[in-house]
Amino acid sequence: MTTYFVQAFIYLLAAVIAVPLAKRFGLGSVLGYLVAGVAIGPVMGLVGQETSTIQHFAEFGVVMMLFLIGMEIDPKALWAMRVRLLGLGGLQVTMTALAGMGVAWWLGLQWQTALTVGLIFALSSTAIVLQTLDEKGLSKTEGGRNTFSVLLFQDIAVIPMLALIPLLALPGLKSDSGSSSDPDAGLSLVAGLPGWAHALVVVGAVAAVIVGGYYLSRPLFRYVVKSGLREVFTATALMLVIGIAALMSLVNLSPALGAFLAGVVLANSEFRHELEANIEPFKGLLLGLFFITVGAGINFEVLIAEWGIVVSLGVAVIAIKALILLVLAQIFGIRSSNGWLFTLGLAQAGEFGFVLLTYSVQNNVIPPEISQVLSLVVALSMFLTPLLFIAYDRIVLPRYRRSSNDEREADTIDEQAPVIVAGVGRFGQIVCRLLRANNVPIVVLDHELEQIENVRQINIKSFFGDASRPDLLEKAGIEQARMLVVAIDDRDRTVKMVKHVKEFFPGVWVLARAFDRGHSYRLREAGADDVVSETYYSALELGGHALTAMGVHPMRAKQMTWAFVENEKAHEAELFEAWKDIEEGINFSPRYGELFMKLEEALSNTMDRNWDAPRPEDVPVWVPPEHH
């Protein structure tokens, strides 16, 4: 028992030290876990033979991850992605498998072994890629969605691959670890069944997951919720995922695929968010443990002896897969940075490669000595994946942003209007819609192509270009304009733009969007006539809703928010002086703390008044209407 405690402590300590450091240097958590594994495994020798056993256990994190992803996808959305799922995913697996087979056959392997090698390297790392996409907020991009489609098809393709490999067995090849050594060899519902019976059992298992998830899960969770014990709900969630994975394994299907299917079925369940909250911590820990075992499992003796072959094959795998993916991206219209995200994200081998390698050795398809080298190649390509994402962030993405924005010439502005709106993101679009609804002519400027296209779809005249450039403002008619709305998302450019307009066109009324209190003061100093913080009034409204939810009368809640604004206005000069202290580096100015205590006391005194008979005329007109 002591040994287990020590090993668990070593794994956790390595993660606690390496992952925050990797995140701090912008390398991502996945690379941190991999480095931690290398440190405690091959480098220090703190862990050893148990690594492969732990890796099989930790692979369950992939199952949990796909279950959670399934709950984020509506069945209609899954049907809508069928073309990319089958077309893009199918072509990627087929073309990569053929390319890998060709290279392996050229290197002298028999065609059965070469085909298996091609199938192994056709797969990518679901765990690393989806985890990294989620961390970087790229899951919802076009490149991220297409990447997910291919990964999902690859998980499905594992099933026929596992069925095909035994048919490729080489008669003259004897494995030291036959299938009889597999502890799960006897646990199968389809072993020895004829083809038609095998198919019926598989269909029945899938149907059981769908029907059970739809009709039985809700009564089960309602029953568990009535107990009032959170830990029982957590146990039920784990039981559900583990049970589905076990059922899929018993019929020789991918546990990850079964979990994904169950997640899709439960996507519209009222218990969805509670399930996500309970499973997410286990998923994160198991995935981290999996990445550590990949790093710890690198055999340095083989790596040192065959380092030239391993490195060459690892680079070749990434290069060949990247070339194929880049071609497919062009064929399917995945352009610019999304195409590179798709290409670099899937250019590695995956964790299922270890599964197929072991299975291939057991079925006498790949010799053990070749399997050791290929295992290192798979691990190396996975190890390099975070570096590919770093290259995407620091090389590809900035270049495409420059090429799509800075290097493109601004549109020819052939229209002028009394109101110019600079920036049509989530903030500026609402302003534009209000103005257009009241038939106020506007001209829109923005340096983001996607935003321009969105606004043009609702028939608002808009032009591509950097609104902070004086020449573009003049072409847009700033000299004759009555109003300029500044809603761009760059603080320094906003201040610079306001200064320029108020200096050369003082008659133009300037309304500016501020990010926070400090930015609003900078804009007022620059000369803006009206400044609105992008979060101030929404925070006030949400605070009012919070009071109402806690039983405060809605009218009183509105008057409280009004009193909050009035108190801040009354002390505006003092707030400005406090802000200047912060700007000068006096972050802990006594005046700053005393001021906010004074504000809280004034607000509290206001709340102590008699609000039992609120008058409607006391409610300020700026308060947004209730939406309940």
XYZ file of C-alpha atoms in Angstrom:
628
model
C 0.000 0.000 0.000
C 2.856 2.389 0.818
C 4.265 1.911 -2.684
C 0.968 3.035 -4.241
C 0.868 6.143 -2.058
C 4.439 7.059 -3.002
C 3.796 6.535 -6.713
C 0.594 8.579 -6.601
C 2.467 11.363 -4.812
C 5.224 11.327 -7.457
C 2.758 11.602 -10.347
C 0.794 14.401 -8.686
C 3.919 16.299 -7.633
C 5.294 16.176 -11.174
C 2.020 17.554 -12.544
C 1.784 20.300 -9.902
C 5.314 21.508 -10.681
C 5.483 21.111 -14.475
C 2.016 22.140 -15.667
C 1.847 25.630 -14.057
C 5.365 26.327 -15.351
C 4.376 25.257 -18.868
C 1.264 27.427 -18.740
C 3.270 30.397 -17.470
C 5.626 30.153 -20.441
C 2.711 29.793 -22.871
C 3.457 26.148 -23.721
C 0.078 24.696 -22.745
C -0.823 22.109 -20.132
C -0.391 19.090 -22.430
C 3.316 19.753 -22.973
C 3.659 20.293 -19.234
C 2.225 16.845 -18.527
C 4.480 15.242 -21.150
C 7.591 16.904 -19.737
C 6.566 15.832 -16.242
C 6.320 12.242 -17.439
C 9.751 12.346 -19.053
C 11.236 13.831 -15.886
C 9.895 11.207 -13.482
C 10.310 8.317 -15.923
C 13.330 8.084 -18.236
C 15.282 10.944 -16.600
C 14.934 10.293 -12.860
C 13.678 6.706 -12.938
C 11.089 7.382 -10.216
C 8.398 5.367 -12.034
C 8.759 2.252 -14.095
C 6.893 -0.926 -14.964
C 3.524 0.286 -13.691
C 3.398 3.032 -16.338
C 1.778 0.911 -19.069
C -0.861 -0.387 -16.650
C -1.668 3.139 -15.468
C -1.812 4.293 -19.084
C -4.612 1.829 -19.867
C -6.523 3.138 -16.854
C -5.848 6.764 -17.736
C -7.132 6.237 -21.298
C -10.572 6.295 -19.718
C -10.118 10.081 -19.601
C -10.559 10.064 -23.393
C -13.871 8.233 -22.929
C -15.047 10.842 -20.441
C -13.928 13.658 -22.714
C -15.954 12.342 -25.642
C -18.969 11.866 -23.361
C -18.771 15.547 -22.378
C -18.254 16.605 -26.000
C -21.308 14.579 -27.004
C -23.423 16.487 -24.500
C -22.377 19.738 -26.191
C -23.646 18.582 -29.586
C -27.261 18.586 -30.631
C -28.234 15.543 -32.765
C -29.290 17.945 -35.528
C -25.814 19.497 -35.487
C -24.289 16.026 -35.743
C -26.417 15.285 -38.809
C -25.469 18.626 -40.328
C -21.754 17.740 -40.115
C -22.191 14.390 -41.910
C -20.460 15.592 -45.092
C -17.334 16.670 -43.226
C -17.514 13.644 -40.941
C -17.643 11.071 -43.751
C -16.045 12.965 -46.633
C -13.228 14.821 -44.910
C -12.638 12.189 -42.223
C -12.890 9.272 -44.642
C -10.466 10.777 -47.131
C -7.997 11.697 -44.394
C -7.883 8.172 -42.973
C -7.746 6.512 -46.401
C -5.082 8.782 -47.917
C -2.873 8.754 -44.809
C -3.135 4.967 -44.453
C -2.139 4.480 -48.097
C 0.759 6.933 -47.787
C 1.999 5.252 -44.600
C 1.668 1.836 -46.221
C 3.675 3.010 -49.223
C 6.523 4.330 -47.082
C 6.595 1.201 -44.902
C 6.568 -1.087 -47.966
C 9.377 0.984 -49.515
C 11.379 0.464 -46.288
C 11.146 -3.301 -46.795
C 8.197 -4.386 -44.650
C 5.744 -7.003 -45.907
C 2.511 -5.575 -47.253
C 0.438 -6.866 -44.318
C 2.729 -5.158 -41.818
C 2.989 -2.068 -44.020
C -0.811 -1.737 -44.218
C -1.096 -2.026 -40.441
C 1.568 0.647 -39.981
C -0.373 2.907 -42.343
C -3.574 2.384 -40.333
C -1.767 3.162 -37.075
C -0.377 6.474 -38.334
C -3.679 7.449 -39.968
C -5.021 8.151 -36.478
C -4.431 11.370 -34.559
C -4.467 12.156 -30.835
C -8.029 12.878 -29.753
C -6.891 13.582 -26.194
C -4.153 16.112 -26.991
C -5.924 17.900 -29.838
C -9.330 18.367 -28.222
C -7.774 19.348 -24.890
C -5.566 21.952 -26.587
C -8.389 23.318 -28.768
C -10.549 23.711 -25.693
C -7.765 25.436 -23.720
C -7.094 27.912 -26.510
C -10.777 28.581 -27.246
C -10.475 27.256 -30.805
C -13.128 24.519 -30.620
C -15.843 26.685 -32.199
C -13.727 27.965 -35.087
C -14.074 26.512 -38.580
C -10.713 24.784 -38.222
C -11.660 23.421 -34.810
C -15.009 22.032 -36.000
C -13.428 20.290 -38.981
C -10.684 18.900 -36.753
C -13.319 17.452 -34.442
C -15.148 15.870 -37.406
C -11.985 14.053 -38.493
C -11.173 12.930 -34.951
C -14.682 11.545 -34.533
C -14.403 9.612 -37.801
C -11.031 8.247 -36.690
C -12.595 6.932 -33.476
C -15.243 5.204 -35.568
C -12.589 3.842 -37.954
C -10.788 2.102 -35.067
C -13.599 -0.491 -35.057
C -13.009 -1.901 -38.582
C -9.245 -1.582 -38.053
C -9.439 -3.875 -35.029
C -11.512 -6.305 -37.098
C -9.056 -6.199 -40.022
C -5.752 -6.650 -38.154
C -6.231 -10.368 -37.242
C -6.819 -11.107 -40.945
C -3.342 -9.719 -41.734
C -1.456 -12.148 -39.458
C 1.877 -13.397 -40.793
C 2.197 -17.221 -40.480
C 5.946 -17.118 -39.878
C 5.743 -14.503 -37.118
C 5.432 -15.637 -33.511
C 4.695 -13.106 -30.804
C 5.956 -13.455 -27.287
C 2.776 -11.846 -25.991
C -0.055 -13.694 -27.609
C -3.659 -12.848 -27.273
C -3.997 -15.335 -24.481
C -2.129 -12.949 -22.238
C -4.824 -10.363 -22.656
C -6.846 -10.336 -19.442
C -9.912 -9.224 -21.375
C -9.675 -11.953 -23.991
C -12.531 -13.975 -22.453
C -14.784 -10.968 -21.800
C -16.699 -10.670 -25.050
C -20.330 -11.043 -26.045
C -19.489 -11.642 -29.704
C -16.591 -14.113 -29.505
C -17.286 -17.157 -31.653
C -20.571 -15.802 -33.028
C -21.376 -16.026 -36.739
C -21.325 -12.771 -38.688
C -25.093 -12.165 -38.623
C -25.290 -12.784 -34.863
C -22.268 -10.542 -34.265
C -23.989 -7.741 -36.186
C -27.255 -8.203 -34.258
C -25.454 -8.005 -30.902
C -23.607 -4.841 -31.931
C -26.808 -3.171 -33.162
C -28.563 -4.240 -29.965
C -25.817 -2.709 -27.810
C -25.969 0.611 -29.682
C -29.774 0.586 -29.468
C -29.549 -0.087 -25.731
C -27.326 2.969 -25.262
C -29.685 5.211 -27.264
C -32.974 3.931 -25.829
C -31.639 3.628 -22.298
C -30.105 7.079 -22.396
C -33.314 8.636 -23.679
C -35.958 6.830 -21.620
C -34.248 5.384 -18.542
C -31.662 8.007 -17.589
C -34.187 10.660 -16.517
C -36.126 8.439 -14.054
C -32.786 7.180 -12.705
C -31.396 10.657 -12.095
C -34.675 11.880 -10.568
C -34.551 8.952 -8.166
C -30.950 9.739 -7.223
C -31.593 13.484 -6.835
C -34.337 12.791 -4.297
C -31.713 11.302 -1.993
C -30.186 14.769 -1.616
C -26.668 13.323 -1.634
C -24.324 14.901 -4.153
C -21.811 12.073 -3.924
C -24.481 9.589 -5.000
C -25.203 11.671 -8.093
C -21.466 11.700 -8.847
C -21.352 7.925 -8.433
C -24.332 7.596 -10.778
C -22.657 9.740 -13.438
C -19.476 7.648 -13.243
C -21.519 4.436 -13.275
C -23.260 5.577 -16.450
C -20.039 6.351 -18.348
C -18.195 3.256 -17.093
C -21.176 1.026 -17.889
C -21.430 2.324 -21.452
C -17.677 1.903 -21.975
C -17.843 -1.655 -20.644
C -20.798 -2.527 -22.882
C -19.034 -1.182 -25.969
C -15.884 -3.132 -25.102
C -17.896 -6.352 -24.675
C -19.130 -6.078 -28.263
C -15.699 -5.018 -29.602
C -16.714 -1.405 -30.237
C -14.801 1.712 -29.247
C -15.676 2.772 -25.662
C -15.006 6.387 -26.639
C -17.492 6.150 -29.497
C -20.158 4.672 -27.215
C -19.616 7.406 -24.646
C -19.877 10.065 -27.341
C -23.164 8.561 -28.548
C -24.535 8.546 -24.991
C -23.505 12.163 -24.558
C -25.389 13.163 -27.713
C -28.499 11.359 -26.421
C -28.269 13.234 -23.103
C -27.539 16.612 -24.731
C -31.070 17.884 -24.091
C -31.451 16.364 -20.629
C -32.271 18.670 -17.719
C -29.430 16.968 -15.814
C -26.838 17.816 -18.472
C -25.077 20.613 -16.583
C -24.937 18.633 -13.347
C -23.444 15.681 -15.227
C -20.797 17.914 -16.791
C -19.893 19.430 -13.419
C -19.475 15.987 -11.834
C -17.481 14.319 -14.610
C -15.236 17.231 -15.623
C -12.768 16.910 -12.679
C -12.287 13.171 -13.291
C -11.809 13.774 -17.008
C -9.152 16.426 -16.413
C -7.182 14.311 -13.927
C -7.283 11.158 -16.053
C -6.233 12.986 -19.212
C -3.366 14.603 -17.344
C -2.341 11.202 -16.004
C -2.508 9.771 -19.529
C -0.166 12.436 -20.891
C 2.262 11.849 -18.021
C 2.355 8.110 -18.780
C 3.077 8.840 -22.459
C 6.139 10.836 -21.419
C 7.161 8.321 -18.746
C 6.766 5.407 -21.166
C 9.454 6.584 -23.580
C 12.138 3.880 -23.725
C 15.377 5.844 -23.695
C 17.513 2.749 -24.345
C 15.772 2.081 -27.648
C 15.632 5.815 -28.348
C 19.385 6.208 -27.875
C 20.145 3.117 -29.944
C 17.773 4.044 -32.773
C 17.498 7.802 -32.352
C 18.188 8.560 -36.005
C 15.433 6.246 -37.225
C 12.959 7.407 -34.568
C 13.498 11.113 -35.208
C 13.462 10.658 -38.991
C 10.245 8.637 -38.900
C 8.644 11.038 -36.421
C 9.368 14.042 -38.636
C 8.282 12.083 -41.719
C 4.954 11.153 -40.106
C 4.200 14.786 -39.232
C 5.327 16.071 -42.651
C 3.363 13.500 -44.693
C 0.204 13.869 -42.632
C 0.479 17.658 -42.743
C 0.820 17.604 -46.540
C -2.244 15.388 -46.941
C -4.259 17.501 -44.494
C -3.250 20.705 -46.253
C -4.462 19.316 -49.577
C -7.756 18.216 -48.020
C -8.177 21.630 -46.423
C -7.929 23.253 -49.836
C -10.345 20.753 -51.389
C -12.954 21.302 -48.688
C -12.546 25.081 -48.616
C -10.871 25.384 -45.215
C -8.913 28.537 -45.901
C -6.378 30.852 -44.248
C -5.569 30.294 -40.561
C -8.342 27.715 -40.161
C -6.648 25.535 -42.760
C -3.364 25.671 -40.868
C -5.110 24.951 -37.565
C -6.698 21.889 -39.183
C -3.346 20.824 -40.680
C -1.084 21.311 -37.669
C -3.672 20.054 -35.206
C -3.983 16.596 -36.799
C -0.429 16.037 -38.014
C 0.557 13.649 -35.217
C -0.129 10.005 -34.388
C -2.573 9.228 -31.597
C -3.110 7.309 -28.397
C -5.093 4.646 -30.253
C -1.828 3.925 -32.076
C -0.528 2.282 -28.884
C -3.665 0.138 -28.746
C -3.314 -0.948 -32.386
C 0.413 -1.626 -31.943
C -0.206 -3.924 -28.978
C -3.054 -5.639 -30.804
C -0.899 -6.074 -33.915
C 1.916 -7.710 -31.938
C -0.548 -10.039 -30.229
C -1.983 -11.079 -33.607
C 1.426 -11.669 -35.238
C 1.213 -8.763 -37.670
C 4.094 -6.553 -36.433
C 7.323 -7.944 -34.920
C 7.984 -6.815 -31.319
C 11.296 -5.109 -32.185
C 9.608 -2.999 -34.885
C 6.736 -2.287 -32.504
C 9.145 -0.752 -29.972
C 10.501 1.673 -32.567
C 7.030 2.551 -33.870
C 5.830 3.134 -30.314
C 8.591 5.709 -29.869
C 7.628 7.356 -33.160
C 4.002 7.637 -32.005
C 5.101 9.079 -28.650
C 7.517 11.524 -30.316
C 4.866 12.850 -32.695
C 2.455 13.329 -29.775
C 5.226 15.032 -27.803
C 5.777 17.504 -30.662
C 2.071 18.348 -31.041
C 2.010 21.172 -28.450
C 4.960 22.717 -30.305
C 2.876 22.670 -33.506
C 0.119 24.579 -31.723
C 2.690 27.058 -30.426
C 3.887 27.548 -34.023
C 0.272 28.150 -35.044
C -0.198 30.769 -32.293
C 3.063 32.638 -32.771
C 3.813 32.278 -36.473
C 0.722 31.377 -38.493
C -2.003 33.331 -36.707
C -0.202 36.716 -36.532
C 0.773 36.434 -40.197
C -2.798 35.789 -41.334
C -4.131 38.547 -39.144
C -1.690 40.947 -40.750
C -2.379 39.684 -44.241
C -6.146 39.846 -43.825
C -6.185 43.210 -42.111
C -3.042 45.334 -42.386
C -1.782 44.222 -45.786
C -5.160 44.479 -47.477
C -5.882 47.913 -48.840
C -8.793 49.745 -47.308
C -12.053 49.850 -49.236
C -12.861 52.879 -51.339
C -15.341 54.848 -49.246
C -17.973 56.200 -51.636
C -20.619 57.224 -49.124
C -20.853 59.711 -46.269
C -23.365 60.101 -43.463
C -23.953 62.309 -40.404
C -23.010 59.414 -38.103
C -19.783 57.408 -38.372
C -19.473 54.181 -36.381
C -15.943 52.886 -35.822
C -16.030 49.216 -34.889
C -18.928 46.810 -35.367
C -18.193 43.996 -32.960
C -20.650 42.817 -30.322
C -20.882 46.378 -28.954
C -20.982 48.451 -32.125
C -23.542 46.220 -33.872
C -26.231 47.090 -31.308
C -25.574 50.799 -31.782
C -25.846 50.397 -35.563
C -29.128 48.497 -35.355
C -30.690 51.131 -33.085
C -29.619 53.957 -35.380
C -30.836 52.188 -38.516
C -34.159 51.311 -36.880
C -34.738 55.059 -36.499
C -33.656 55.792 -40.101
C -30.438 57.537 -39.070
C -27.884 57.344 -41.930
C -24.620 55.751 -40.826
C -21.243 54.792 -42.273
C -19.427 51.882 -40.625
C -15.666 51.319 -40.522
C -13.907 48.216 -39.173
C -10.574 46.469 -39.802
C -11.960 42.950 -39.191
C -13.203 41.339 -42.402
C -15.558 38.945 -40.640
C -17.327 41.780 -38.815
C -17.718 43.734 -42.037
C -19.274 40.735 -43.774
C -21.686 40.195 -40.879
C -22.894 43.798 -40.972
C -23.243 43.765 -44.751
C -25.583 40.780 -44.480
C -28.110 42.995 -42.662
C -27.725 45.720 -45.313
C -25.712 48.238 -43.301
C -23.257 50.187 -45.450
C -19.821 49.232 -44.163
C -16.222 49.556 -45.308
C -13.017 47.690 -44.490
C -10.302 49.865 -43.021
C -8.602 51.053 -39.840
C -10.952 53.686 -38.446
C -8.150 55.257 -36.394
C -6.414 56.393 -39.612
C -7.092 60.121 -40.133
C -7.255 59.798 -43.935
C -10.006 57.170 -43.764
C -11.999 59.272 -41.319
C -11.777 62.200 -43.702
C -12.934 60.040 -46.627
C -15.846 58.865 -44.495
C -16.879 62.527 -44.021
C -15.723 63.300 -40.478
C -15.566 66.988 -41.345
C -19.297 67.118 -42.103
C -20.366 64.450 -39.598
C -22.436 65.312 -36.549
C -21.453 62.299 -34.475
C -18.695 59.702 -34.162
C -19.309 56.462 -32.250
C -16.005 54.864 -31.213
C -16.519 51.154 -30.469
C -13.204 49.605 -31.532
C -11.605 47.051 -29.183
C -8.133 48.581 -28.818
C -7.729 50.899 -25.835
C -4.751 52.890 -27.085
C -6.135 53.300 -30.607
C -9.437 54.469 -29.137
C -7.772 57.204 -27.068
C -5.569 58.259 -29.989
C -8.568 58.452 -32.293
C -10.623 60.575 -29.876
C -7.706 62.994 -29.379
C -7.298 63.452 -33.130
C -10.991 64.059 -33.817
C -11.488 66.523 -30.958
C -8.333 68.401 -31.952
C -9.139 68.827 -35.659
C -12.937 68.456 -35.698
C -14.116 69.813 -32.320
C -17.702 70.183 -33.553
C -18.178 66.416 -33.866
C -19.947 64.855 -30.898
C -17.835 61.841 -29.829
C -19.374 58.873 -28.020
C -16.833 56.276 -26.898
C -16.933 52.764 -25.515
C -14.706 52.183 -22.488
C -13.386 48.891 -21.157
C -13.232 49.962 -17.511
C -13.105 52.997 -15.232
C -9.481 53.817 -16.033
C -10.096 53.663 -19.768
C -13.147 55.917 -19.424
C -11.040 58.539 -17.617
C -8.425 58.403 -20.385
C -11.143 58.911 -22.994
C -12.614 61.880 -21.118
C -9.152 63.409 -20.865
C -8.812 62.925 -24.629
C -12.015 64.936 -25.123
C -14.802 62.376 -25.546
C -18.225 63.972 -24.968
C -19.920 60.820 -23.734
C -18.289 57.646 -22.426
C -20.029 54.383 -21.568
C -18.318 51.397 -19.980
C -19.152 48.218 -21.862
C -19.895 46.309 -18.647
C -21.144 48.996 -16.248
C -24.857 49.071 -17.028
C -25.087 45.351 -17.733
C -23.511 44.712 -14.313
C -26.017 47.091 -12.710
C -28.918 45.325 -14.404
C -27.631 41.917 -13.339
C -27.195 43.213 -9.788
C -30.815 44.377 -9.853
C -31.918 40.929 -11.022
C -29.875 39.390 -8.188
C -31.678 41.573 -5.640
C -35.050 40.652 -7.128
C -34.175 36.967 -7.042
C -33.398 37.339 -3.323
C -36.884 38.732 -2.625
C -36.342 42.489 -3.008
C -39.242 44.319 -4.671
C -38.406 45.004 -8.363
C -39.111 48.735 -7.972
C -36.852 48.930 -4.942
C -34.115 47.033 -6.773
C -34.231 49.593 -9.601
C -34.066 52.473 -7.141
C -31.080 50.842 -5.459
C -29.195 50.681 -8.762
C -30.142 54.326 -9.375
C -28.772 55.241 -5.937
C -25.549 53.384 -6.772
C -25.062 55.522 -9.889
C -25.905 58.750 -8.082
C -23.431 58.022 -5.303
C -20.645 57.433 -7.813
C -21.515 60.618 -9.686
C -21.380 62.585 -6.445
C -17.832 61.399 -5.820
C -16.644 61.445 -9.421
C -13.829 63.921 -8.780
C -12.497 61.839 -5.890
C -12.693 58.657 -7.967
C -10.686 60.372 -10.679
C -7.975 61.358 -8.184
C -7.866 57.779 -6.879
C -7.456 56.528 -10.438
C -4.527 58.896 -10.942
C -2.862 57.406 -7.866
C -3.148 53.956 -9.460
C -1.788 55.291 -12.758
C 1.229 56.633 -10.864
C 1.838 53.229 -9.310
C 0.324 53.923 -5.882
C -1.814 50.787 -5.906
C -2.462 50.820 -2.159
C -3.186 54.493 -1.685
C -4.944 55.128 1.682
C -7.158 57.638 -0.115
C -8.320 54.889 -2.469
C -9.439 52.572 0.330
C -11.017 55.355 2.370
C -12.951 56.556 -0.679
C -14.577 53.215 -1.379
C -15.450 52.771 2.303
C -17.075 56.178 2.112
C -19.014 55.153 -1.006
C -20.248 51.968 0.622
C -21.344 53.875 3.716
C -23.217 56.437 1.593
C -24.919 53.668 -0.376
C -25.848 51.855 2.830
C -27.362 55.040 4.259
C -29.378 55.436 1.082
C -30.727 51.904 1.419
C -31.825 52.597 4.999
C -34.464 55.037 3.781
C -38.111 54.087 3.727
C -38.693 52.396 0.370
C -42.075 50.890 1.241
C -43.967 53.177 -1.107
C -41.815 53.629 -4.218
C -42.993 56.148 -6.780
C -42.726 55.210 -10.488
C -41.565 58.729 -11.356
C -38.473 58.185 -9.181
C -37.251 55.393 -11.458
C -34.684 56.767 -13.952
C -35.594 56.321 -17.613
C -32.215 54.812 -18.521
C -32.892 51.578 -16.620
C -33.533 48.823 -19.198
C -36.957 47.123 -19.065
C -37.379 43.746 -17.424
C -37.157 40.754 -19.752
C -38.848 38.218 -17.516
